[in-house]
Amino acid sequence: MRIRFNLVIVFSALVWVFAACTYDTIPEPVNCSELPILTIDLVENADCGVANGSITLSATNGLPPYTFLLEEVGANEEGLFENLVADIYTFLVTDSKGCTNTISAEVRNKNGMNISITSNNSNCQSNNGNITVVAEDGVEPYSFRINEQSPQNNGEFANLSLGEYAIVVADASGCEITRQVKILSDVVFAQVKTIITTNCAVSNCHDGSISPDLRNNQNIQSSASRIQSRTGARSMPPRNSGRSLTDNEIQEIACWVNDGANL
C-alpha cells in the first residue's frame, strides 16, 4: 500500500513538471570555430533579359570537400553557376563538417540598364519603412513599380510595412529588372533575449535544468520558431508560472523571428 502511495506521489510530481515546462531536445552542436570562406573568382555579366551570365566561386578554410548551393539553381561541388540573368545572388557553402557560410554577387546587364537599391527598416508594428531605387545606363525614361501597383516615374516607395516587395524597373527600350527587397523591423536580439530570459529562463524551466537552456544565445536562435509559436499561443511562459508576456513583447518576438532570427 505504501509503495502504491509513493508511486502516485512520483507520478503526480512528474505530471506537474511536464505541465509547467515542455522539454525540447537540441542536438549536440557542430564545432564550427573555423568557417569555410567563399571567394568570388569570376563574374560574367548577362544581356538584358537573357540567361547567359555566370558566376564562379571557390572556398578555403573549414574542412573540404565543399558543396556550393544557389537556391534558384541547385548544388554542386565545382562552384560554377551558369545560365544566370542579371540579378543579385546569394551562395551558400557547406564543408564536410556541416559548417556553412554565405556570400552575395551580382550579375549586371552588359549593355543595358542597371539598378541599385537601398531600404530602411520599419518599426515592428508600424508602416514607416521605405525603399529607394536608382537606375542608370539603358535608355531613359525609366518606370518603377512595386508589387502589382501602377508604374511611377521615380524610385521612391514610402510607408511600407514589414515584408518582402517585388521591385520592377523598366527603361524605354524594354529592358526590365526585377528585385526582391525585404523590409525588416527595428527589433534587435538584445530586446528578445531580455524578454525570454526574464520570463522563460526561470527556475525549473529552461534555466539549464531543462533543455533547451534559454539563457544561451544559440539555443534561443535555434528554438526561434518554437518560441514564436508558444509565446503567440500564450503557452510560454506556462500559465502556472505566474508570469506572462504583454502583447507588445509577443509581437517583438514575432518580428525578430520573421526578420530571420539573427543574433
PDB file of C-alpha atoms in Angstrom:
ATOM      1  CA  MET A   1       0.000   0.000   0.000  1.00  0.00           C
ATOM      2  CA  ARG A   2       2.914   2.339   0.874  1.00  0.00           C
ATOM      3  CA  ILE A   3       4.627   1.547  -2.460  1.00  0.00           C
ATOM      4  CA  ARG A   4       1.481   2.374  -4.406  1.00  0.00           C
ATOM      5  CA  PHE A   5       1.069   5.612  -2.484  1.00  0.00           C
ATOM      6  CA  ASN A   6       4.685   6.628  -3.238  1.00  0.00           C
ATOM      7  CA  LEU A   7       4.220   5.858  -6.941  1.00  0.00           C
ATOM      8  CA  VAL A   8       1.166   8.114  -7.002  1.00  0.00           C
ATOM      9  CA  ILE A   9       3.230  10.940  -5.484  1.00  0.00           C
ATOM     10  CA  VAL A  10       6.034  10.466  -8.028  1.00  0.00           C
ATOM     11  CA  PHE A  11       3.586  10.320 -10.940  1.00  0.00           C
ATOM     12  CA  SER A  12       1.821  13.477  -9.744  1.00  0.00           C
ATOM     13  CA  ALA A  13       5.146  15.297  -9.450  1.00  0.00           C
ATOM     14  CA  LEU A  14       6.128  14.327 -12.993  1.00  0.00           C
ATOM     15  CA  VAL A  15       2.762  15.496 -14.325  1.00  0.00           C
ATOM     16  CA  TRP A  16       3.277  18.870 -12.626  1.00  0.00           C
ATOM     17  CA  VAL A  17       6.802  19.284 -14.056  1.00  0.00           C
ATOM     18  CA  PHE A  18       5.752  18.461 -17.614  1.00  0.00           C
ATOM     19  CA  ALA A  19       2.698  20.695 -17.336  1.00  0.00           C
ATOM     20  CA  ALA A  20       4.881  23.572 -16.132  1.00  0.00           C
ATOM     21  CA  CYS A  21       7.516  23.321 -18.828  1.00  0.00           C
ATOM     22  CA  THR A  22       7.853  21.368 -22.055  1.00  0.00           C
ATOM     23  CA  TYR A  23      11.080  19.508 -22.822  1.00  0.00           C
ATOM     24  CA  ASP A  24      12.780  20.139 -26.148  1.00  0.00           C
ATOM     25  CA  THR A  25      15.784  18.269 -27.478  1.00  0.00           C
ATOM     26  CA  ILE A  26      18.660  20.168 -29.079  1.00  0.00           C
ATOM     27  CA  PRO A  27      21.295  18.151 -30.974  1.00  0.00           C
ATOM     28  CA  GLU A  28      24.932  18.432 -29.997  1.00  0.00           C
ATOM     29  CA  PRO A  29      26.299  21.497 -31.849  1.00  0.00           C
ATOM     30  CA  VAL A  30      28.930  21.092 -34.559  1.00  0.00           C
ATOM     31  CA  ASN A  31      32.274  22.738 -33.796  1.00  0.00           C
ATOM     32  CA  CYS A  32      32.470  25.471 -36.430  1.00  0.00           C
ATOM     33  CA  SER A  33      35.216  27.597 -34.922  1.00  0.00           C
ATOM     34  CA  GLU A  34      36.801  27.796 -38.399  1.00  0.00           C
ATOM     35  CA  LEU A  35      34.154  28.549 -41.008  1.00  0.00           C
ATOM     36  CA  PRO A  36      34.653  27.986 -44.729  1.00  0.00           C
ATOM     37  CA  ILE A  37      35.334  31.240 -46.600  1.00  0.00           C
ATOM     38  CA  LEU A  38      33.782  31.923 -50.004  1.00  0.00           C
ATOM     39  CA  THR A  39      35.548  33.914 -52.735  1.00  0.00           C
ATOM     40  CA  ILE A  40      34.023  35.177 -55.996  1.00  0.00           C
ATOM     41  CA  ASP A  41      36.545  34.296 -58.690  1.00  0.00           C
ATOM     42  CA  LEU A  42      34.761  35.403 -61.870  1.00  0.00           C
ATOM     43  CA  VAL A  43      31.512  37.093 -62.884  1.00  0.00           C
ATOM     44  CA  GLU A  44      30.309  37.039 -66.497  1.00  0.00           C
ATOM     45  CA  ASN A  45      27.585  39.651 -66.996  1.00  0.00           C
ATOM     46  CA  ALA A  46      24.413  38.950 -68.997  1.00  0.00           C
ATOM     47  CA  ASP A  47      22.482  40.547 -71.838  1.00  0.00           C
ATOM     48  CA  CYS A  48      19.251  42.174 -70.643  1.00  0.00           C
ATOM     49  CA  GLY A  49      16.560  39.548 -70.212  1.00  0.00           C
ATOM     50  CA  VAL A  50      18.860  36.735 -71.361  1.00  0.00           C
ATOM     51  CA  ALA A  51      20.138  33.969 -69.051  1.00  0.00           C
ATOM     52  CA  ASN A  52      23.744  33.984 -70.301  1.00  0.00           C
ATOM     53  CA  GLY A  53      25.602  35.218 -67.234  1.00  0.00           C
ATOM     54  CA  SER A  54      27.673  33.104 -64.867  1.00  0.00           C
ATOM     55  CA  ILE A  55      29.459  33.218 -61.512  1.00  0.00           C
ATOM     56  CA  THR A  56      32.445  31.118 -60.456  1.00  0.00           C
ATOM     57  CA  LEU A  57      33.430  30.844 -56.801  1.00  0.00           C
ATOM     58  CA  SER A  58      35.781  28.875 -54.582  1.00  0.00           C
ATOM     59  CA  ALA A  59      36.213  28.156 -50.881  1.00  0.00           C
ATOM     60  CA  THR A  60      39.025  27.956 -48.351  1.00  0.00           C
ATOM     61  CA  ASN A  61      39.276  27.228 -44.612  1.00  0.00           C
ATOM     62  CA  GLY A  62      36.867  24.861 -42.933  1.00  0.00           C
ATOM     63  CA  LEU A  63      37.236  21.204 -43.842  1.00  0.00           C
ATOM     64  CA  PRO A  64      36.989  20.289 -47.560  1.00  0.00           C
ATOM     65  CA  PRO A  65      35.412  18.994 -49.686  1.00  0.00           C
ATOM     66  CA  TYR A  66      32.867  21.774 -50.118  1.00  0.00           C
ATOM     67  CA  THR A  67      29.360  21.884 -51.538  1.00  0.00           C
ATOM     68  CA  PHE A  68      28.182  25.123 -53.169  1.00  0.00           C
ATOM     69  CA  LEU A  69      24.483  25.975 -53.289  1.00  0.00           C
ATOM     70  CA  LEU A  70      22.482  28.570 -55.191  1.00  0.00           C
ATOM     71  CA  GLU A  71      18.882  28.045 -54.165  1.00  0.00           C
ATOM     72  CA  GLU A  72      17.464  29.063 -57.542  1.00  0.00           C
ATOM     73  CA  VAL A  73      19.705  26.557 -59.368  1.00  0.00           C
ATOM     74  CA  GLY A  74      20.819  23.787 -57.009  1.00  0.00           C
ATOM     75  CA  ALA A  75      24.072  22.494 -55.532  1.00  0.00           C
ATOM     76  CA  ASN A  76      27.382  21.363 -56.988  1.00  0.00           C
ATOM     77  CA  GLU A  77      30.970  20.789 -55.913  1.00  0.00           C
ATOM     78  CA  GLU A  78      32.614  22.832 -58.671  1.00  0.00           C
ATOM     79  CA  GLY A  79      31.424  26.315 -57.707  1.00  0.00           C
ATOM     80  CA  LEU A  80      30.343  27.216 -61.266  1.00  0.00           C
ATOM     81  CA  PHE A  81      26.823  28.555 -61.818  1.00  0.00           C
ATOM     82  CA  GLU A  82      25.758  29.330 -65.373  1.00  0.00           C
ATOM     83  CA  ASN A  83      22.653  30.492 -67.273  1.00  0.00           C
ATOM     84  CA  LEU A  84      22.033  33.412 -64.925  1.00  0.00           C
ATOM     85  CA  VAL A  85      20.054  36.552 -65.713  1.00  0.00           C
ATOM     86  CA  ALA A  86      21.101  39.936 -64.332  1.00  0.00           C
ATOM     87  CA  ASP A  87      20.370  39.786 -60.603  1.00  0.00           C
ATOM     88  CA  ILE A  88      21.948  39.604 -57.148  1.00  0.00           C
ATOM     89  CA  TYR A  89      22.601  36.040 -55.994  1.00  0.00           C
ATOM     90  CA  THR A  90      23.407  34.624 -52.549  1.00  0.00           C
ATOM     91  CA  PHE A  91      25.523  31.477 -52.395  1.00  0.00           C
ATOM     92  CA  LEU A  92      25.876  29.021 -49.514  1.00  0.00           C
ATOM     93  CA  VAL A  93      28.942  26.857 -48.969  1.00  0.00           C
ATOM     94  CA  THR A  94      28.934  23.800 -46.689  1.00  0.00           C
ATOM     95  CA  ASP A  95      32.088  21.962 -45.687  1.00  0.00           C
ATOM     96  CA  SER A  96      32.368  18.274 -44.757  1.00  0.00           C
ATOM     97  CA  LYS A  97      31.661  19.047 -41.087  1.00  0.00           C
ATOM     98  CA  GLY A  98      28.397  20.792 -41.949  1.00  0.00           C
ATOM     99  CA  CYS A  99      29.742  24.283 -41.238  1.00  0.00           C
ATOM    100  CA  THR A 100      28.353  26.959 -43.560  1.00  0.00           C
ATOM    101  CA  ASN A 101      28.957  30.476 -44.824  1.00  0.00           C
ATOM    102  CA  THR A 102      27.411  32.760 -47.445  1.00  0.00           C
ATOM    103  CA  ILE A 103      28.421  35.377 -49.980  1.00  0.00           C
ATOM    104  CA  SER A 104      26.486  37.511 -52.472  1.00  0.00           C
ATOM    105  CA  ALA A 105      27.453  38.549 -56.007  1.00  0.00           C
ATOM    106  CA  GLU A 106      25.748  40.496 -58.772  1.00  0.00           C
ATOM    107  CA  VAL A 107      25.378  39.682 -62.453  1.00  0.00           C
ATOM    108  CA  ARG A 108      24.844  43.006 -64.245  1.00  0.00           C
ATOM    109  CA  ASN A 109      23.445  43.838 -67.653  1.00  0.00           C
ATOM    110  CA  LYS A 110      26.270  44.174 -70.191  1.00  0.00           C
ATOM    111  CA  ASN A 111      24.920  46.973 -72.354  1.00  0.00           C
ATOM    112  CA  GLY A 112      21.595  47.819 -70.734  1.00  0.00           C
ATOM    113  CA  MET A 113      20.047  49.327 -67.640  1.00  0.00           C
ATOM    114  CA  ASN A 114      21.269  48.512 -64.134  1.00  0.00           C
ATOM    115  CA  ILE A 115      19.817  49.476 -60.769  1.00  0.00           C
ATOM    116  CA  SER A 116      20.880  49.964 -57.152  1.00  0.00           C
ATOM    117  CA  ILE A 117      18.501  49.716 -54.188  1.00  0.00           C
ATOM    118  CA  THR A 118      18.615  50.971 -50.605  1.00  0.00           C
ATOM    119  CA  SER A 119      15.996  50.338 -47.936  1.00  0.00           C
ATOM    120  CA  ASN A 120      15.208  51.474 -44.397  1.00  0.00           C
ATOM    121  CA  ASN A 121      13.563  49.261 -41.819  1.00  0.00           C
ATOM    122  CA  SER A 122      10.142  49.807 -40.290  1.00  0.00           C
ATOM    123  CA  ASN A 123       9.140  49.847 -36.651  1.00  0.00           C
ATOM    124  CA  CYS A 124       7.848  46.456 -35.558  1.00  0.00           C
ATOM    125  CA  GLN A 125       4.173  47.415 -35.539  1.00  0.00           C
ATOM    126  CA  SER A 126       4.245  50.326 -37.990  1.00  0.00           C
ATOM    127  CA  ASN A 127       4.490  51.005 -41.711  1.00  0.00           C
ATOM    128  CA  ASN A 128       7.304  53.536 -41.894  1.00  0.00           C
ATOM    129  CA  GLY A 129       9.807  51.590 -43.976  1.00  0.00           C
ATOM    130  CA  ASN A 130      10.970  52.843 -47.363  1.00  0.00           C
ATOM    131  CA  ILE A 131      12.783  51.711 -50.498  1.00  0.00           C
ATOM    132  CA  THR A 132      14.794  53.879 -52.887  1.00  0.00           C
ATOM    133  CA  VAL A 133      15.713  52.655 -56.381  1.00  0.00           C
ATOM    134  CA  VAL A 134      18.280  54.346 -58.649  1.00  0.00           C
ATOM    135  CA  ALA A 135      18.523  53.355 -62.326  1.00  0.00           C
ATOM    136  CA  GLU A 136      21.476  54.001 -64.641  1.00  0.00           C
ATOM    137  CA  ASP A 137      22.543  53.219 -68.183  1.00  0.00           C
ATOM    138  CA  GLY A 138      19.977  51.881 -70.613  1.00  0.00           C
ATOM    139  CA  VAL A 139      17.505  54.217 -72.331  1.00  0.00           C
ATOM    140  CA  GLU A 140      15.608  56.856 -70.381  1.00  0.00           C
ATOM    141  CA  PRO A 141      12.906  57.444 -69.213  1.00  0.00           C
ATOM    142  CA  TYR A 142      12.651  54.717 -66.562  1.00  0.00           C
ATOM    143  CA  SER A 143       9.495  53.407 -64.925  1.00  0.00           C
ATOM    144  CA  PHE A 144       9.360  51.992 -61.387  1.00  0.00           C
ATOM    145  CA  ARG A 145       6.768  49.626 -59.922  1.00  0.00           C
ATOM    146  CA  ILE A 146       6.324  47.947 -56.551  1.00  0.00           C
ATOM    147  CA  ASN A 147       4.350  44.687 -56.395  1.00  0.00           C
ATOM    148  CA  GLU A 148       1.254  44.995 -58.592  1.00  0.00           C
ATOM    149  CA  GLN A 149       0.852  48.753 -58.244  1.00  0.00           C
ATOM    150  CA  SER A 150       0.858  51.088 -61.250  1.00  0.00           C
ATOM    151  CA  PRO A 151       4.263  52.238 -62.559  1.00  0.00           C
ATOM    152  CA  GLN A 152       5.633  55.627 -61.489  1.00  0.00           C
ATOM    153  CA  ASN A 153       8.401  57.831 -62.832  1.00  0.00           C
ATOM    154  CA  ASN A 154      10.551  57.868 -59.673  1.00  0.00           C
ATOM    155  CA  GLY A 155      12.088  55.184 -57.486  1.00  0.00           C
ATOM    156  CA  GLU A 156      10.821  56.328 -54.083  1.00  0.00           C
ATOM    157  CA  PHE A 157       8.481  53.986 -52.171  1.00  0.00           C
ATOM    158  CA  ALA A 158       7.438  55.027 -48.653  1.00  0.00           C
ATOM    159  CA  ASN A 159       5.086  53.986 -45.823  1.00  0.00           C
ATOM    160  CA  LEU A 160       5.975  50.322 -46.159  1.00  0.00           C
ATOM    161  CA  SER A 161       5.200  47.706 -43.527  1.00  0.00           C
ATOM    162  CA  LEU A 162       7.303  44.628 -42.773  1.00  0.00           C
ATOM    163  CA  GLY A 163       7.539  42.095 -45.581  1.00  0.00           C
ATOM    164  CA  GLU A 164       9.008  41.333 -48.991  1.00  0.00           C
ATOM    165  CA  TYR A 165       8.368  43.508 -52.025  1.00  0.00           C
ATOM    166  CA  ALA A 166       8.903  42.957 -55.748  1.00  0.00           C
ATOM    167  CA  ILE A 167      10.528  45.986 -57.375  1.00  0.00           C
ATOM    168  CA  VAL A 168      10.293  46.164 -61.183  1.00  0.00           C
ATOM    169  CA  VAL A 169      12.216  48.773 -63.196  1.00  0.00           C
ATOM    170  CA  ALA A 170      11.983  49.165 -66.978  1.00  0.00           C
ATOM    171  CA  ASP A 171      13.666  51.518 -69.413  1.00  0.00           C
ATOM    172  CA  ALA A 172      12.374  52.895 -72.723  1.00  0.00           C
ATOM    173  CA  SER A 173      13.999  50.087 -74.719  1.00  0.00           C
ATOM    174  CA  GLY A 174      12.008  47.434 -72.844  1.00  0.00           C
ATOM    175  CA  CYS A 175      14.878  46.210 -70.678  1.00  0.00           C
ATOM    176  CA  GLU A 176      13.334  45.178 -67.355  1.00  0.00           C
ATOM    177  CA  ILE A 177      14.860  44.246 -63.990  1.00  0.00           C
ATOM    178  CA  THR A 178      13.061  42.669 -61.024  1.00  0.00           C
ATOM    179  CA  ARG A 179      14.430  42.627 -57.465  1.00  0.00           C
ATOM    180  CA  GLN A 180      13.007  41.226 -54.233  1.00  0.00           C
ATOM    181  CA  VAL A 181      13.505  43.611 -51.307  1.00  0.00           C
ATOM    182  CA  LYS A 182      12.669  42.795 -47.702  1.00  0.00           C
ATOM    183  CA  ILE A 183      11.681  45.432 -45.166  1.00  0.00           C
ATOM    184  CA  LEU A 184      12.815  44.283 -41.731  1.00  0.00           C
ATOM    185  CA  SER A 185      11.843  45.504 -38.270  1.00  0.00           C
ATOM    186  CA  ASP A 186      13.842  47.551 -35.793  1.00  0.00           C
ATOM    187  CA  VAL A 187      13.807  44.760 -33.180  1.00  0.00           C
ATOM    188  CA  VAL A 188      17.291  43.574 -32.181  1.00  0.00           C
ATOM    189  CA  PHE A 189      18.241  40.320 -30.485  1.00  0.00           C
ATOM    190  CA  ALA A 190      19.120  42.013 -27.185  1.00  0.00           C
ATOM    191  CA  GLN A 191      15.466  43.022 -26.737  1.00  0.00           C
ATOM    192  CA  VAL A 192      14.228  39.493 -27.420  1.00  0.00           C
ATOM    193  CA  LYS A 193      16.811  37.890 -25.139  1.00  0.00           C
ATOM    194  CA  THR A 194      15.760  40.136 -22.246  1.00  0.00           C
ATOM    195  CA  ILE A 195      12.115  39.125 -22.706  1.00  0.00           C
ATOM    196  CA  ILE A 196      12.946  35.423 -22.852  1.00  0.00           C
ATOM    197  CA  THR A 197      15.487  35.244 -20.034  1.00  0.00           C
ATOM    198  CA  THR A 198      13.273  37.303 -17.728  1.00  0.00           C
ATOM    199  CA  ASN A 199      10.105  35.325 -18.326  1.00  0.00           C
ATOM    200  CA  CYS A 200      11.039  31.923 -19.755  1.00  0.00           C
ATOM    201  CA  ALA A 201      14.521  31.004 -18.481  1.00  0.00           C
ATOM    202  CA  VAL A 202      13.280  30.833 -14.898  1.00  0.00           C
ATOM    203  CA  SER A 203      13.586  28.298 -12.101  1.00  0.00           C
ATOM    204  CA  ASN A 204      12.875  24.722 -13.285  1.00  0.00           C
ATOM    205  CA  CYS A 205      12.076  25.908 -16.797  1.00  0.00           C
ATOM    206  CA  HIS A 206      14.751  26.466 -19.492  1.00  0.00           C
ATOM    207  CA  ASP A 207      17.226  27.801 -16.943  1.00  0.00           C
ATOM    208  CA  GLY A 208      19.710  24.990 -17.507  1.00  0.00           C
ATOM    209  CA  SER A 209      17.719  22.379 -15.611  1.00  0.00           C
ATOM    210  CA  ILE A 210      15.529  21.694 -18.637  1.00  0.00           C
ATOM    211  CA  SER A 211      16.573  21.656 -22.301  1.00  0.00           C
ATOM    212  CA  PRO A 212      16.922  23.943 -24.130  1.00  0.00           C
ATOM    213  CA  ASP A 213      18.751  26.327 -21.837  1.00  0.00           C
ATOM    214  CA  LEU A 214      17.278  29.641 -22.967  1.00  0.00           C
ATOM    215  CA  ARG A 215      19.998  31.636 -21.268  1.00  0.00           C
ATOM    216  CA  ASN A 216      22.197  30.682 -24.225  1.00  0.00           C
ATOM    217  CA  ASN A 217      22.079  32.849 -27.367  1.00  0.00           C
ATOM    218  CA  GLN A 218      22.474  29.969 -29.836  1.00  0.00           C
ATOM    219  CA  ASN A 219      19.739  27.958 -28.105  1.00  0.00           C
ATOM    220  CA  ILE A 220      17.362  30.909 -28.357  1.00  0.00           C
ATOM    221  CA  GLN A 221      18.191  31.259 -32.045  1.00  0.00           C
ATOM    222  CA  SER A 222      17.798  27.550 -32.860  1.00  0.00           C
ATOM    223  CA  SER A 223      14.477  27.465 -30.970  1.00  0.00           C
ATOM    224  CA  ALA A 224      13.195  30.710 -32.538  1.00  0.00           C
ATOM    225  CA  SER A 225      10.207  29.272 -34.435  1.00  0.00           C
ATOM    226  CA  ARG A 226       9.074  27.229 -31.458  1.00  0.00           C
ATOM    227  CA  ILE A 227       9.428  30.214 -29.138  1.00  0.00           C
ATOM    228  CA  GLN A 228       7.328  32.323 -31.524  1.00  0.00           C
ATOM    229  CA  SER A 229       4.654  29.626 -31.737  1.00  0.00           C
ATOM    230  CA  ARG A 230       4.443  29.057 -27.984  1.00  0.00           C
ATOM    231  CA  THR A 231       4.544  32.720 -26.955  1.00  0.00           C
ATOM    232  CA  GLY A 232       1.935  33.529 -29.604  1.00  0.00           C
ATOM    233  CA  ALA A 233      -0.307  30.797 -28.169  1.00  0.00           C
ATOM    234  CA  ARG A 234       0.458  32.097 -24.653  1.00  0.00           C
ATOM    235  CA  SER A 235       1.681  28.681 -23.507  1.00  0.00           C
ATOM    236  CA  MET A 236       5.123  30.127 -22.841  1.00  0.00           C
ATOM    237  CA  PRO A 237       5.741  31.130 -20.114  1.00  0.00           C
ATOM    238  CA  PRO A 238       3.478  28.381 -18.689  1.00  0.00           C
ATOM    239  CA  ARG A 239       0.287  29.717 -17.168  1.00  0.00           C
ATOM    240  CA  ASN A 240       1.075  28.358 -13.721  1.00  0.00           C
ATOM    241  CA  SER A 241       4.440  30.152 -13.601  1.00  0.00           C
ATOM    242  CA  GLY A 242       2.861  33.430 -12.523  1.00  0.00           C
ATOM    243  CA  ARG A 243       4.490  35.189 -15.480  1.00  0.00           C
ATOM    244  CA  SER A 244       3.031  36.459 -18.744  1.00  0.00           C
ATOM    245  CA  LEU A 245       4.078  38.460 -21.788  1.00  0.00           C
ATOM    246  CA  THR A 246       2.467  41.657 -22.980  1.00  0.00           C
ATOM    247  CA  ASP A 247       1.035  41.860 -26.486  1.00  0.00           C
ATOM    248  CA  ASN A 248       3.943  44.134 -27.410  1.00  0.00           C
ATOM    249  CA  GLU A 249       6.535  41.607 -26.169  1.00  0.00           C
ATOM    250  CA  ILE A 250       4.864  38.802 -28.134  1.00  0.00           C
ATOM    251  CA  GLN A 251       4.891  40.977 -31.259  1.00  0.00           C
ATOM    252  CA  GLU A 252       8.567  41.875 -30.799  1.00  0.00           C
ATOM    253  CA  ILE A 253       9.475  38.172 -30.668  1.00  0.00           C
ATOM    254  CA  ALA A 254       7.418  37.539 -33.826  1.00  0.00           C
ATOM    255  CA  CYS A 255       9.098  40.447 -35.649  1.00  0.00           C
ATOM    256  CA  TRP A 256      12.556  39.165 -34.704  1.00  0.00           C
ATOM    257  CA  VAL A 257      11.768  35.664 -35.921  1.00  0.00           C
ATOM    258  CA  ASN A 258      10.216  36.907 -39.171  1.00  0.00           C
ATOM    259  CA  ASP A 259      13.308  39.051 -39.771  1.00  0.00           C
ATOM    260  CA  GLY A 260      15.424  35.884 -39.755  1.00  0.00           C
ATOM    261  CA  ALA A 261      16.123  35.375 -36.030  1.00  0.00           C
ATOM    262  CA  ASN A 262      19.569  36.917 -36.259  1.00  0.00           C
ATOM    263  CA  LEU A 263      21.840  37.328 -33.254  1.00  0.00           C
TER     264      LEU A 263
END
